[in-house]
Amino acid sequence: MNSSKIVLFLTALCMSASVFAQQKPATFIEVDGGASLPLGNWGATATASSLMSIKGTVNDVRGWANVGAFGSLDGAWFFSKHFGVGGMFKFGTHGLKNVDSLSQGYEESFDVDTTRTTPTHYSLWSILPGIYYNLTIAKKLDFTARALVGITHASTPQIIVTIEDGGVFDAPIEQYSASKIAVAADIGAGLDYSVTKCLAIVLRADYFYTKPDFTINNAARLNNAGREVNNYDQPLESVNFSLGVAYRFGKKK
Amino acid sequence: MQNSLFSGTKLFPGAFILLLLVVSACNKKAQTVTPALPGNEFLTTVELQLTNTSDPTDVQLAISTQMSPYTNTYQVDSIYNNLAFMRLKANSTYSGRVIILDETQTPFDTVSNEILARENYHLFFFEPSPVLASNFVVSNTTTYIPQADWLTGVPASDTTAFGVSENESVTNSADSALNLVVNRTDLDDNIPPMQIGLQDNFVTGAASSGTLRTVLRHQPNAKNGTYPPGSTDLDVTYAVTIY
């Protein structure tokens, strides 16, 4: 099937769907990608000196999460002129920021020559069904909003700290990755600009919240010093900005 | 408009591919290497201060230092051992204290206070030599140094006080052994607590002579009571006479 046939097929699909759409916004699916800005303690970091502990360990509430990237696939079916039901599947990751301070906190706590810190990243898979709202502002421009509640499978980063002193490398300090499924919510709004009968460019901003309460395991911590996180019960909340493309199964009325 | 940017046949799959690229681009590991902190102190002088528990006037102070007595400056490649000796009464118990100084500072910096603060990953070892084979038990509660880490190839020119060789040995005869046993008496803040060795008991037997090697091991997140983990912060040898 060549390109012209595909265009004809999609056009026919739009027209046929529009017969049933009547006054309701068209059903759509949408692909988005964007940036996620972590909020609260999740996105907080610390200075090395505040992580230094030579007697007893520091249970750090800061998440060190950096600005992350995410992608999502969502869609909705409208049962009235403004309201519909739909859902979103989203995957996002956040690396760690200020790892140098994190690393130096271990270095000062254990009074060693060098530390080498290798973190992985947070990852979040979300399935979020909910309510969609649509309001036509202009011929080609719609305001959309959504309130979604579902579940998230979140994972914390693995953090490996290799410590060297006097040329000797001892067993690394290792904070294992932890995973948890938790209830999550997403509230957002956006603007849809129609570029063809079937396609629209979508700009969105969302607030995302989940609180997984991770239990975190660590490799053998023989000595009572330095940062050691065994439990992370802080919200993973973020503001997400995305740009996407929506495909409408039906002509916009 | 088949080739337009907004062509429906290209834009939607293209956006999906872009999405995959965005997600996969973030799946990487970063690594940060933090260099050494400036301003670490020197360990210029190690003193063993021993007090006879039955006779408080019997106090021994053995000193090993890298401070030149001639220039009063730190000598990185020299150890001055002329005061690195102790004379202990036979069949006695001495309470011992390790004092570590940084004499490059004015006034002197008592580094052993810093070691005490960082007790959770520091551990002292004391190796009498010649050691009686039946006493020599390496465990996570004894102060002996594993034989593999003994000084055995030290040149004859490298001696401690009175020209006594620093090489270590084991003997089966109590007559030729240095009859000295050192036990640590202080505990750190680990869970469960482990010994430190800044405070010790020195228990003497019959008259004898030999050496006592003192090693401080720095064992960051590795202290388990044994000698091997970590690195050595100090390693000095004293001449011992039990009379």
PDB file of N, CA and C in Angstrom, chain B residues 134-184:
ATOM      1  N   SER B 134      51.979 -20.859  71.327  1.00  0.00           N
ATOM      2  CA  SER B 134      50.727 -21.258  71.978  1.00  0.00           C
ATOM      3  C   SER B 134      49.846 -20.040  72.310  1.00  0.00           C
ATOM      4  N   ASN B 135      50.442 -18.868  72.362  1.00  0.00           N
ATOM      5  CA  ASN B 135      49.648 -17.649  72.612  1.00  0.00           C
ATOM      6  C   ASN B 135      49.090 -17.052  71.322  1.00  0.00           C
ATOM      7  N   PHE B 136      49.729 -17.407  70.233  1.00  0.00           N
ATOM      8  CA  PHE B 136      49.447 -16.718  68.967  1.00  0.00           C
ATOM      9  C   PHE B 136      48.138 -17.233  68.355  1.00  0.00           C
ATOM     10  N   VAL B 137      47.069 -16.519  68.611  1.00  0.00           N
ATOM     11  CA  VAL B 137      45.755 -16.877  68.080  1.00  0.00           C
ATOM     12  C   VAL B 137      45.211 -15.656  67.342  1.00  0.00           C
ATOM     13  N   VAL B 138      45.029 -15.799  66.063  1.00  0.00           N
ATOM     14  CA  VAL B 138      44.476 -14.694  65.269  1.00  0.00           C
ATOM     15  C   VAL B 138      42.953 -14.852  65.215  1.00  0.00           C
ATOM     16  N   SER B 139      42.267 -13.867  65.731  1.00  0.00           N
ATOM     17  CA  SER B 139      40.802 -13.904  65.697  1.00  0.00           C
ATOM     18  C   SER B 139      40.296 -12.471  65.638  1.00  0.00           C
ATOM     19  N   ASN B 140      38.974 -12.324  65.648  1.00  0.00           N
ATOM     20  CA  ASN B 140      38.448 -10.955  65.578  1.00  0.00           C
ATOM     21  C   ASN B 140      38.373 -10.285  66.943  1.00  0.00           C
ATOM     22  N   THR B 141      38.962 -10.928  67.964  1.00  0.00           N
ATOM     23  CA  THR B 141      39.031 -10.279  69.285  1.00  0.00           C
ATOM     24  C   THR B 141      40.452 -10.247  69.833  1.00  0.00           C
ATOM     25  N   THR B 142      41.409 -10.811  69.136  1.00  0.00           N
ATOM     26  CA  THR B 142      42.796 -10.742  69.597  1.00  0.00           C
ATOM     27  C   THR B 142      43.540  -9.658  68.816  1.00  0.00           C
ATOM     28  N   THR B 143      44.668  -9.248  69.368  1.00  0.00           N
ATOM     29  CA  THR B 143      45.396  -8.121  68.765  1.00  0.00           C
ATOM     30  C   THR B 143      46.524  -8.580  67.848  1.00  0.00           C
ATOM     31  N   TYR B 144      46.650  -9.885  67.647  1.00  0.00           N
ATOM     32  CA  TYR B 144      47.772 -10.392  66.844  1.00  0.00           C
ATOM     33  C   TYR B 144      47.584 -10.093  65.360  1.00  0.00           C
ATOM     34  N   ILE B 145      48.710  -9.890  64.712  1.00  0.00           N
ATOM     35  CA  ILE B 145      48.725  -9.642  63.267  1.00  0.00           C
ATOM     36  C   ILE B 145      48.945 -10.978  62.557  1.00  0.00           C
ATOM     37  N   PRO B 146      48.175 -11.277  61.527  1.00  0.00           N
ATOM     38  CA  PRO B 146      48.378 -12.550  60.812  1.00  0.00           C
ATOM     39  C   PRO B 146      49.826 -12.678  60.332  1.00  0.00           C
ATOM     40  N   GLN B 147      50.329 -13.890  60.381  1.00  0.00           N
ATOM     41  CA  GLN B 147      51.734 -14.121  60.075  1.00  0.00           C
ATOM     42  C   GLN B 147      52.101 -13.656  58.663  1.00  0.00           C
ATOM     43  N   ALA B 148      51.137 -13.723  57.763  1.00  0.00           N
ATOM     44  CA  ALA B 148      51.402 -13.307  56.380  1.00  0.00           C
ATOM     45  C   ALA B 148      51.740 -11.820  56.296  1.00  0.00           C
ATOM     46  N   ASP B 149      51.322 -11.058  57.306  1.00  0.00           N
ATOM     47  CA  ASP B 149      51.569  -9.612  57.291  1.00  0.00           C
ATOM     48  C   ASP B 149      52.696  -9.198  58.227  1.00  0.00           C
ATOM     49  N   TRP B 150      53.438 -10.154  58.698  1.00  0.00           N
ATOM     50  CA  TRP B 150      54.565  -9.831  59.589  1.00  0.00           C
ATOM     51  C   TRP B 150      55.687  -9.171  58.819  1.00  0.00           C
ATOM     52  N   LEU B 151      56.501  -8.443  59.576  1.00  0.00           N
ATOM     53  CA  LEU B 151      57.744  -7.896  59.023  1.00  0.00           C
ATOM     54  C   LEU B 151      58.790  -9.002  59.114  1.00  0.00           C
ATOM     55  N   THR B 152      59.265  -9.455  57.980  1.00  0.00           N
ATOM     56  CA  THR B 152      60.252 -10.543  57.994  1.00  0.00           C
ATOM     57  C   THR B 152      61.484 -10.231  57.151  1.00  0.00           C
ATOM     58  N   GLY B 153      61.341  -9.282  56.267  1.00  0.00           N
ATOM     59  CA  GLY B 153      62.474  -9.003  55.380  1.00  0.00           C
ATOM     60  C   GLY B 153      63.070  -7.633  55.589  1.00  0.00           C
ATOM     61  N   VAL B 154      62.922  -7.134  56.813  1.00  0.00           N
ATOM     62  CA  VAL B 154      63.422  -5.786  57.091  1.00  0.00           C
ATOM     63  C   VAL B 154      64.959  -5.822  57.137  1.00  0.00           C
ATOM     64  N   PRO B 155      65.615  -4.923  56.421  1.00  0.00           N
ATOM     65  CA  PRO B 155      67.087  -4.925  56.428  1.00  0.00           C
ATOM     66  C   PRO B 155      67.637  -4.727  57.840  1.00  0.00           C
ATOM     67  N   ALA B 156      68.797  -5.284  58.044  1.00  0.00           N
ATOM     68  CA  ALA B 156      69.423  -5.204  59.369  1.00  0.00           C
ATOM     69  C   ALA B 156      69.653  -3.762  59.804  1.00  0.00           C
ATOM     70  N   SER B 157      69.733  -2.898  58.831  1.00  0.00           N
ATOM     71  CA  SER B 157      69.983  -1.489  59.170  1.00  0.00           C
ATOM     72  C   SER B 157      68.738  -0.796  59.712  1.00  0.00           C
ATOM     73  N   ASP B 158      67.557  -1.367  59.439  1.00  0.00           N
ATOM     74  CA  ASP B 158      66.314  -0.767  59.944  1.00  0.00           C
ATOM     75  C   ASP B 158      65.966  -1.401  61.284  1.00  0.00           C
ATOM     76  N   THR B 159      66.206  -0.659  62.325  1.00  0.00           N
ATOM     77  CA  THR B 159      65.972  -1.202  63.665  1.00  0.00           C
ATOM     78  C   THR B 159      65.139  -0.230  64.471  1.00  0.00           C
ATOM     79  N   THR B 160      64.634  -0.732  65.582  1.00  0.00           N
ATOM     80  CA  THR B 160      63.977   0.165  66.528  1.00  0.00           C
ATOM     81  C   THR B 160      65.006   0.531  67.611  1.00  0.00           C
ATOM     82  N   ALA B 161      64.524   0.972  68.742  1.00  0.00           N
ATOM     83  CA  ALA B 161      65.453   1.459  69.782  1.00  0.00           C
ATOM     84  C   ALA B 161      66.491   0.396  70.136  1.00  0.00           C
ATOM     85  N   PHE B 162      67.659   0.851  70.490  1.00  0.00           N
ATOM     86  CA  PHE B 162      68.779  -0.011  70.909  1.00  0.00           C
ATOM     87  C   PHE B 162      69.223  -0.951  69.791  1.00  0.00           C
ATOM     88  N   GLY B 163      68.912  -0.635  68.560  1.00  0.00           N
ATOM     89  CA  GLY B 163      69.363  -1.460  67.439  1.00  0.00           C
ATOM     90  C   GLY B 163      68.675  -2.803  67.343  1.00  0.00           C
ATOM     91  N   VAL B 164      67.502  -2.926  67.950  1.00  0.00           N
ATOM     92  CA  VAL B 164      66.772  -4.201  67.920  1.00  0.00           C
ATOM     93  C   VAL B 164      66.083  -4.355  66.564  1.00  0.00           C
ATOM     94  N   SER B 165      66.261  -5.522  65.967  1.00  0.00           N
ATOM     95  CA  SER B 165      65.658  -5.775  64.661  1.00  0.00           C
ATOM     96  C   SER B 165      64.134  -5.715  64.741  1.00  0.00           C
ATOM     97  N   GLU B 166      63.533  -5.210  63.682  1.00  0.00           N
ATOM     98  CA  GLU B 166      62.064  -5.131  63.635  1.00  0.00           C
ATOM     99  C   GLU B 166      61.435  -6.398  63.063  1.00  0.00           C
ATOM    100  N   ASN B 167      62.262  -7.328  62.598  1.00  0.00           N
ATOM    101  CA  ASN B 167      61.699  -8.563  62.036  1.00  0.00           C
ATOM    102  C   ASN B 167      60.976  -9.361  63.111  1.00  0.00           C
ATOM    103  N   GLU B 168      59.866  -9.965  62.711  1.00  0.00           N
ATOM    104  CA  GLU B 168      59.010 -10.686  63.668  1.00  0.00           C
ATOM    105  C   GLU B 168      59.190 -12.186  63.511  1.00  0.00           C
ATOM    106  N   SER B 169      58.970 -12.875  64.634  1.00  0.00           N
ATOM    107  CA  SER B 169      59.157 -14.332  64.611  1.00  0.00           C
ATOM    108  C   SER B 169      58.259 -14.992  65.643  1.00  0.00           C
ATOM    109  N   VAL B 170      58.156 -16.305  65.531  1.00  0.00           N
ATOM    110  CA  VAL B 170      57.365 -17.098  66.466  1.00  0.00           C
ATOM    111  C   VAL B 170      58.297 -18.129  67.092  1.00  0.00           C
ATOM    112  N   THR B 171      58.030 -18.479  68.328  1.00  0.00           N
ATOM    113  CA  THR B 171      58.862 -19.466  69.009  1.00  0.00           C
ATOM    114  C   THR B 171      57.982 -20.407  69.822  1.00  0.00           C
ATOM    115  N   ASN B 172      58.469 -21.609  70.010  1.00  0.00           N
ATOM    116  CA  ASN B 172      57.731 -22.573  70.835  1.00  0.00           C
ATOM    117  C   ASN B 172      58.201 -22.564  72.279  1.00  0.00           C
ATOM    118  N   SER B 173      59.220 -21.772  72.552  1.00  0.00           N
ATOM    119  CA  SER B 173      59.807 -21.782  73.885  1.00  0.00           C
ATOM    120  C   SER B 173      59.462 -20.498  74.634  1.00  0.00           C
ATOM    121  N   ALA B 174      58.920 -20.657  75.820  1.00  0.00           N
ATOM    122  CA  ALA B 174      58.609 -19.484  76.649  1.00  0.00           C
ATOM    123  C   ALA B 174      59.881 -18.754  77.051  1.00  0.00           C
ATOM    124  N   ASP B 175      60.985 -19.464  77.055  1.00  0.00           N
ATOM    125  CA  ASP B 175      62.252 -18.840  77.450  1.00  0.00           C
ATOM    126  C   ASP B 175      62.743 -17.832  76.425  1.00  0.00           C
ATOM    127  N   SER B 176      62.418 -18.086  75.161  1.00  0.00           N
ATOM    128  CA  SER B 176      62.902 -17.168  74.119  1.00  0.00           C
ATOM    129  C   SER B 176      61.824 -16.210  73.631  1.00  0.00           C
ATOM    130  N   ALA B 177      60.598 -16.357  74.110  1.00  0.00           N
ATOM    131  CA  ALA B 177      59.500 -15.491  73.664  1.00  0.00           C
ATOM    132  C   ALA B 177      59.468 -14.203  74.484  1.00  0.00           C
ATOM    133  N   LEU B 178      58.910 -13.170  73.865  1.00  0.00           N
ATOM    134  CA  LEU B 178      58.591 -11.962  74.637  1.00  0.00           C
ATOM    135  C   LEU B 178      57.280 -12.260  75.349  1.00  0.00           C
ATOM    136  N   ASN B 179      57.317 -12.294  76.650  1.00  0.00           N
ATOM    137  CA  ASN B 179      56.137 -12.725  77.421  1.00  0.00           C
ATOM    138  C   ASN B 179      55.218 -11.538  77.687  1.00  0.00           C
ATOM    139  N   LEU B 180      54.554 -11.157  76.642  1.00  0.00           N
ATOM    140  CA  LEU B 180      53.661  -9.994  76.705  1.00  0.00           C
ATOM    141  C   LEU B 180      52.398 -10.301  75.910  1.00  0.00           C
ATOM    142  N   VAL B 181      51.269 -10.029  76.537  1.00  0.00           N
ATOM    143  CA  VAL B 181      49.976 -10.177  75.850  1.00  0.00           C
ATOM    144  C   VAL B 181      49.243  -8.851  75.957  1.00  0.00           C
ATOM    145  N   VAL B 182      48.735  -8.383  74.838  1.00  0.00           N
ATOM    146  CA  VAL B 182      48.005  -7.113  74.817  1.00  0.00           C
ATOM    147  C   VAL B 182      46.536  -7.391  74.515  1.00  0.00           C
ATOM    148  N   ASN B 183      45.685  -6.803  75.333  1.00  0.00           N
ATOM    149  CA  ASN B 183      44.238  -6.938  75.118  1.00  0.00           C
ATOM    150  C   ASN B 183      43.623  -5.547  74.996  1.00  0.00           C
ATOM    151  N   ARG B 184      42.777  -5.377  74.003  1.00  0.00           N
ATOM    152  CA  ARG B 184      42.059  -4.106  73.869  1.00  0.00           C
ATOM    153  C   ARG B 184      40.947  -4.054  74.925  1.00  0.00           C
TER     154      ARG B 184
END
